[in-house]
């Protein structure tokens, strides 16, 4: 059952928000953000894959500060429904799978997550082989489900035992409405109108978790025994400070 929550909606002008591709020079920022946003640590392979042609990654900046990220991959059509054997080698009929989407708490409800998703949808629409965009949402995450529905996604079915380390373990399977109308009409997607607000949530894909023994024992947001310190730059330290503030976020003035 969904519960209505009264909140103050913040808005940000497009001049304050910029979306940039994930490249080798900024891949560490994706890893830093994921460490804050998600209660799991992704494997080294996950980040290496983001730099490959069949993967899609974007970073969102608010007034030059990196505050959000989205990652997707191109895979065979139907892969999200029935896990196929072998690698995710795209064929002539593919889908874009949305793996992660997250925005730092002080910068949510400002249209940033919406901008990231729309960027992914526009990229998918430019590829004739992509027939749909699909993602999973944990059962009970009404904010995330409502957010995606407003962006034109529809819930198709529920997947049991999708998540390994969290409860509930079920996930909703969602795809964009264009794929429901006709499989041939996905080369040019019609994007929905702008949202009035940007719902507060994070999403992550279960199968990219790093399931080492260390990670099984500690799935906390911050693992202080980092495997490699070379990427823990000043930005990471800033996120550590920001994380401590999230329990009592400070008011932020945003110009229209």
Short mmCIF file of C-alpha atoms in Angstrom, two decimals:
data_model
loop_
_atom_site.label_atom_id
_atom_site.label_comp_id
_atom_site.label_asym_id
_atom_site.label_seq_id
_atom_site.Cartn_x
_atom_site.Cartn_y
_atom_site.Cartn_z
CA UNK A 1 0.00 0.00 0.00
CA UNK A 2 1.40 3.37 -1.01
CA UNK A 3 1.61 6.10 1.63
CA UNK A 4 1.37 9.77 0.74
CA UNK A 5 4.23 11.82 2.14
CA UNK A 6 4.15 15.58 2.35
CA UNK A 7 7.45 17.17 1.43
CA UNK A 8 9.01 20.32 0.10
CA UNK A 9 9.79 20.07 -3.60
CA UNK A 10 13.00 21.71 -4.75
CA UNK A 11 13.61 22.66 -8.34
CA UNK A 12 16.79 23.30 -10.27
CA UNK A 13 17.26 24.99 -13.60
CA UNK A 14 18.89 23.08 -16.43
CA UNK A 15 21.80 25.52 -16.31
CA UNK A 16 22.63 24.14 -12.87
CA UNK A 17 22.46 20.49 -13.99
CA UNK A 18 24.89 18.95 -16.47
CA UNK A 19 25.11 15.32 -17.61
CA UNK A 20 28.49 13.92 -18.67
CA UNK A 21 29.54 10.51 -20.03
CA UNK A 22 31.47 8.09 -17.82
CA UNK A 23 35.05 7.78 -19.07
CA UNK A 24 38.27 6.44 -17.62
CA UNK A 25 39.12 9.84 -16.15
CA UNK A 26 35.97 10.01 -14.01
CA UNK A 27 35.13 6.33 -13.38
CA UNK A 28 36.32 6.77 -9.78
CA UNK A 29 33.45 9.20 -9.19
CA UNK A 30 30.94 6.48 -10.10
CA UNK A 31 32.56 4.16 -7.59
CA UNK A 32 32.57 6.84 -4.91
CA UNK A 33 28.90 7.64 -5.46
CA UNK A 34 27.92 3.97 -5.44
CA UNK A 35 29.70 3.53 -2.11
CA UNK A 36 27.47 6.23 -0.63
CA UNK A 37 24.21 5.39 -2.37
CA UNK A 38 24.01 1.60 -2.20
CA UNK A 39 24.48 -0.89 0.68
CA UNK A 40 26.70 -3.11 -1.47
CA UNK A 41 30.11 -2.85 -3.08
CA UNK A 42 30.29 -3.51 -6.80
CA UNK A 43 33.00 -5.67 -8.29
CA UNK A 44 36.00 -4.40 -10.21
CA UNK A 45 34.54 -5.99 -13.35
CA UNK A 46 31.41 -3.86 -13.01
CA UNK A 47 33.44 -0.66 -13.35
CA UNK A 48 35.66 -2.03 -16.10
CA UNK A 49 32.56 -2.95 -18.11
CA UNK A 50 31.21 0.60 -17.92
CA UNK A 51 33.99 1.68 -20.27
CA UNK A 52 33.04 -0.92 -22.90
CA UNK A 53 30.94 -0.07 -26.01
CA UNK A 54 27.81 -1.97 -24.94
CA UNK A 55 27.59 -0.19 -21.61
CA UNK A 56 26.17 3.23 -20.82
CA UNK A 57 27.17 5.43 -17.90
CA UNK A 58 26.44 9.05 -17.05
CA UNK A 59 27.32 11.37 -14.19
CA UNK A 60 25.11 14.25 -13.08
CA UNK A 61 26.66 17.49 -11.87
CA UNK A 62 24.89 20.20 -9.91
CA UNK A 63 26.80 23.49 -10.03
CA UNK A 64 29.95 21.53 -10.95
CA UNK A 65 29.53 19.09 -8.03
CA UNK A 66 29.07 15.42 -8.94
CA UNK A 67 25.83 14.33 -7.26
CA UNK A 68 24.29 11.45 -9.24
CA UNK A 69 24.89 8.56 -11.61
CA UNK A 70 23.12 6.11 -13.90
CA UNK A 71 24.51 2.94 -15.47
CA UNK A 72 22.94 0.72 -18.13
CA UNK A 73 23.97 -2.12 -20.41
CA UNK A 74 22.87 -3.35 -23.82
CA UNK A 75 21.90 -7.01 -23.76
CA UNK A 76 19.86 -9.56 -25.79
CA UNK A 77 16.13 -8.92 -25.85
CA UNK A 78 14.53 -10.91 -23.05
CA UNK A 79 17.73 -11.31 -21.03
CA UNK A 80 16.15 -9.50 -18.09
CA UNK A 81 13.26 -11.99 -18.08
CA UNK A 82 15.15 -15.25 -18.54
CA UNK A 83 18.87 -15.20 -17.75
CA UNK A 84 20.62 -16.59 -20.80
CA UNK A 85 23.74 -18.70 -20.62
CA UNK A 86 27.04 -17.03 -21.39
CA UNK A 87 27.90 -13.38 -21.73
CA UNK A 88 25.52 -10.52 -22.48
CA UNK A 89 26.43 -10.37 -26.13
CA UNK A 90 23.93 -8.07 -27.90
CA UNK A 91 22.24 -9.39 -31.04
CA UNK A 92 20.07 -7.73 -33.68
CA UNK A 93 17.24 -7.53 -31.16
CA UNK A 94 18.37 -6.01 -27.89
CA UNK A 95 17.18 -4.23 -24.78
CA UNK A 96 18.78 -1.60 -22.58
CA UNK A 97 18.89 -2.73 -18.96
CA UNK A 98 19.08 -0.02 -16.31
CA UNK A 99 21.50 -1.32 -13.67
CA UNK A 100 21.83 1.56 -11.20
CA UNK A 101 20.37 5.00 -10.63
CA UNK A 102 21.09 7.19 -7.63
CA UNK A 103 21.33 10.80 -6.49
CA UNK A 104 22.82 12.07 -3.23
CA UNK A 105 20.08 12.79 -0.68
CA UNK A 106 20.56 16.59 -0.41
CA UNK A 107 20.13 16.89 -4.19
CA UNK A 108 17.02 14.75 -4.69
CA UNK A 109 13.61 16.04 -5.83
CA UNK A 110 15.34 18.53 -8.12
CA UNK A 111 14.87 16.74 -11.46
CA UNK A 112 18.36 15.24 -11.52
CA UNK A 113 17.31 11.56 -11.58
CA UNK A 114 14.73 12.40 -14.24
CA UNK A 115 17.43 14.01 -16.39
CA UNK A 116 19.62 10.90 -16.06
CA UNK A 117 16.80 8.53 -17.06
CA UNK A 118 15.76 10.71 -20.01
CA UNK A 119 19.36 10.70 -21.21
CA UNK A 120 19.33 6.89 -21.16
CA UNK A 121 15.98 6.74 -22.98
CA UNK A 122 17.20 9.13 -25.67
CA UNK A 123 20.35 7.05 -26.17
CA UNK A 124 18.27 3.87 -26.48
CA UNK A 125 15.95 5.53 -29.00
CA UNK A 126 18.92 6.29 -31.26
CA UNK A 127 19.85 2.58 -31.52
CA UNK A 128 17.52 0.65 -33.91
CA UNK A 129 18.50 -2.68 -32.32
CA UNK A 130 17.16 -1.69 -28.88
CA UNK A 131 13.51 -2.73 -28.65
CA UNK A 132 12.85 -1.76 -25.04
CA UNK A 133 14.34 -0.34 -21.85
CA UNK A 134 13.89 -2.54 -18.79
CA UNK A 135 14.71 -2.38 -15.08
CA UNK A 136 13.84 -3.97 -11.73
CA UNK A 137 12.40 -2.27 -8.64
CA UNK A 138 12.30 -3.90 -5.22
CA UNK A 139 8.79 -4.80 -4.09
CA UNK A 140 7.65 -2.21 -1.57
CA UNK A 141 9.69 0.64 -3.04
CA UNK A 142 6.63 2.68 -3.98
CA UNK A 143 8.60 5.90 -4.52
CA UNK A 144 10.81 4.29 -7.16
CA UNK A 145 7.87 2.54 -8.80
CA UNK A 146 5.88 5.77 -9.03
CA UNK A 147 8.89 7.61 -10.42
CA UNK A 148 9.35 5.14 -13.27
CA UNK A 149 5.63 5.00 -14.03
CA UNK A 150 5.60 8.79 -14.48
CA UNK A 151 8.47 8.42 -16.93
CA UNK A 152 6.44 6.01 -19.08
CA UNK A 153 7.45 2.61 -17.70
CA UNK A 154 4.92 -0.13 -16.95
CA UNK A 155 5.20 -3.01 -14.47
CA UNK A 156 4.98 -6.33 -16.32
CA UNK A 157 5.47 -8.97 -13.62
CA UNK A 158 7.11 -9.80 -10.29
CA UNK A 159 10.39 -11.73 -10.04
CA UNK A 160 10.76 -13.91 -6.93
CA UNK A 161 14.11 -14.18 -5.12
CA UNK A 162 15.67 -11.46 -7.25
CA UNK A 163 17.67 -9.87 -4.41
CA UNK A 164 20.05 -12.05 -2.42
CA UNK A 165 20.97 -9.93 0.59
CA UNK A 166 17.91 -7.77 1.28
CA UNK A 167 14.25 -8.23 2.11
CA UNK A 168 11.82 -8.31 0.49
CA UNK A 169 13.73 -10.31 -2.12
CA UNK A 170 11.10 -9.89 -4.85
CA UNK A 171 11.43 -7.31 -7.62
CA UNK A 172 9.01 -5.74 -10.09
CA UNK A 173 10.01 -6.07 -13.75
CA UNK A 174 9.35 -2.80 -15.58
CA UNK A 175 9.73 -1.78 -19.22
CA UNK A 176 9.03 1.37 -21.18
CA UNK A 177 5.54 1.70 -22.67
CA UNK A 178 6.88 1.97 -26.21
CA UNK A 179 7.85 -1.71 -26.12
CA UNK A 180 4.31 -2.62 -25.10
CA UNK A 181 2.76 -0.83 -28.08
CA UNK A 182 4.84 -2.37 -30.86
CA UNK A 183 8.27 -3.95 -31.09
CA UNK A 184 9.05 -2.04 -34.27
CA UNK A 185 8.34 1.41 -32.86
CA UNK A 186 11.35 1.80 -30.63
CA UNK A 187 13.80 3.56 -32.91
CA UNK A 188 12.12 6.85 -31.99
CA UNK A 189 10.73 6.95 -28.49
CA UNK A 190 8.27 9.63 -27.38
CA UNK A 191 9.44 10.92 -24.03
CA UNK A 192 6.84 11.75 -21.37
CA UNK A 193 6.27 15.35 -20.18
CA UNK A 194 8.53 16.70 -17.41
CA UNK A 195 7.75 15.53 -13.90
CA UNK A 196 6.64 17.95 -11.22
CA UNK A 197 9.02 16.33 -8.79
CA UNK A 198 11.90 13.87 -8.65
CA UNK A 199 11.14 11.00 -6.29
CA UNK A 200 13.69 9.98 -3.71
CA UNK A 201 15.15 6.54 -4.28
CA UNK A 202 18.07 4.47 -5.40
CA UNK A 203 18.11 1.32 -7.52
CA UNK A 204 20.79 -1.31 -7.99
CA UNK A 205 21.26 -4.57 -9.87
CA UNK A 206 21.86 -7.66 -7.78
CA UNK A 207 24.08 -9.66 -10.11
CA UNK A 208 26.96 -7.16 -10.15
CA UNK A 209 27.58 -7.38 -6.41
CA UNK A 210 31.08 -8.29 -5.33
CA UNK A 211 30.37 -11.43 -3.30
CA UNK A 212 33.73 -11.88 -1.63
CA UNK A 213 33.72 -13.18 1.94
CA UNK A 214 34.58 -9.70 3.16
CA UNK A 215 31.55 -8.22 1.44
CA UNK A 216 29.24 -10.93 2.73
CA UNK A 217 30.25 -10.05 6.27
CA UNK A 218 29.95 -6.30 5.84
CA UNK A 219 27.41 -4.72 3.50
CA UNK A 220 27.57 -1.34 5.23
CA UNK A 221 27.60 1.85 3.19
CA UNK A 222 31.24 2.50 4.00
CA UNK A 223 33.86 -0.23 4.14
CA UNK A 224 36.92 1.48 5.59
CA UNK A 225 39.27 -1.33 4.54
CA UNK A 226 39.41 -0.27 0.91
CA UNK A 227 41.04 -2.71 -1.51
CA UNK A 228 42.73 0.09 -3.39
CA UNK A 229 43.41 3.57 -2.06
CA UNK A 230 44.44 5.19 -5.31
CA UNK A 231 40.89 6.21 -6.24
CA UNK A 232 39.95 7.55 -2.80
CA UNK A 233 40.61 11.18 -3.69
CA UNK A 234 39.41 14.45 -2.21
CA UNK A 235 36.00 13.85 -3.76
CA UNK A 236 35.63 10.60 -1.81
CA UNK A 237 36.58 12.33 1.42
CA UNK A 238 34.00 15.02 0.68
CA UNK A 239 31.35 12.33 0.24
CA UNK A 240 32.28 10.85 3.60
CA UNK A 241 31.59 14.20 5.23
CA UNK A 242 28.37 14.55 3.24
CA UNK A 243 27.21 11.10 4.33
CA UNK A 244 27.55 12.08 7.98
CA UNK A 245 25.19 14.97 7.33
CA UNK A 246 22.49 12.94 5.60
CA UNK A 247 20.71 12.04 8.82
CA UNK A 248 20.04 15.74 9.39
CA UNK A 249 20.35 17.43 5.99
CA UNK A 250 20.89 21.16 6.03
CA UNK A 251 18.45 23.48 4.20
CA UNK A 252 19.71 24.38 0.76
CA UNK A 253 18.78 27.48 -1.15
CA UNK A 254 18.30 26.85 -4.85
CA UNK A 255 17.77 29.59 -7.39
CA UNK A 256 15.09 29.10 -10.03
#
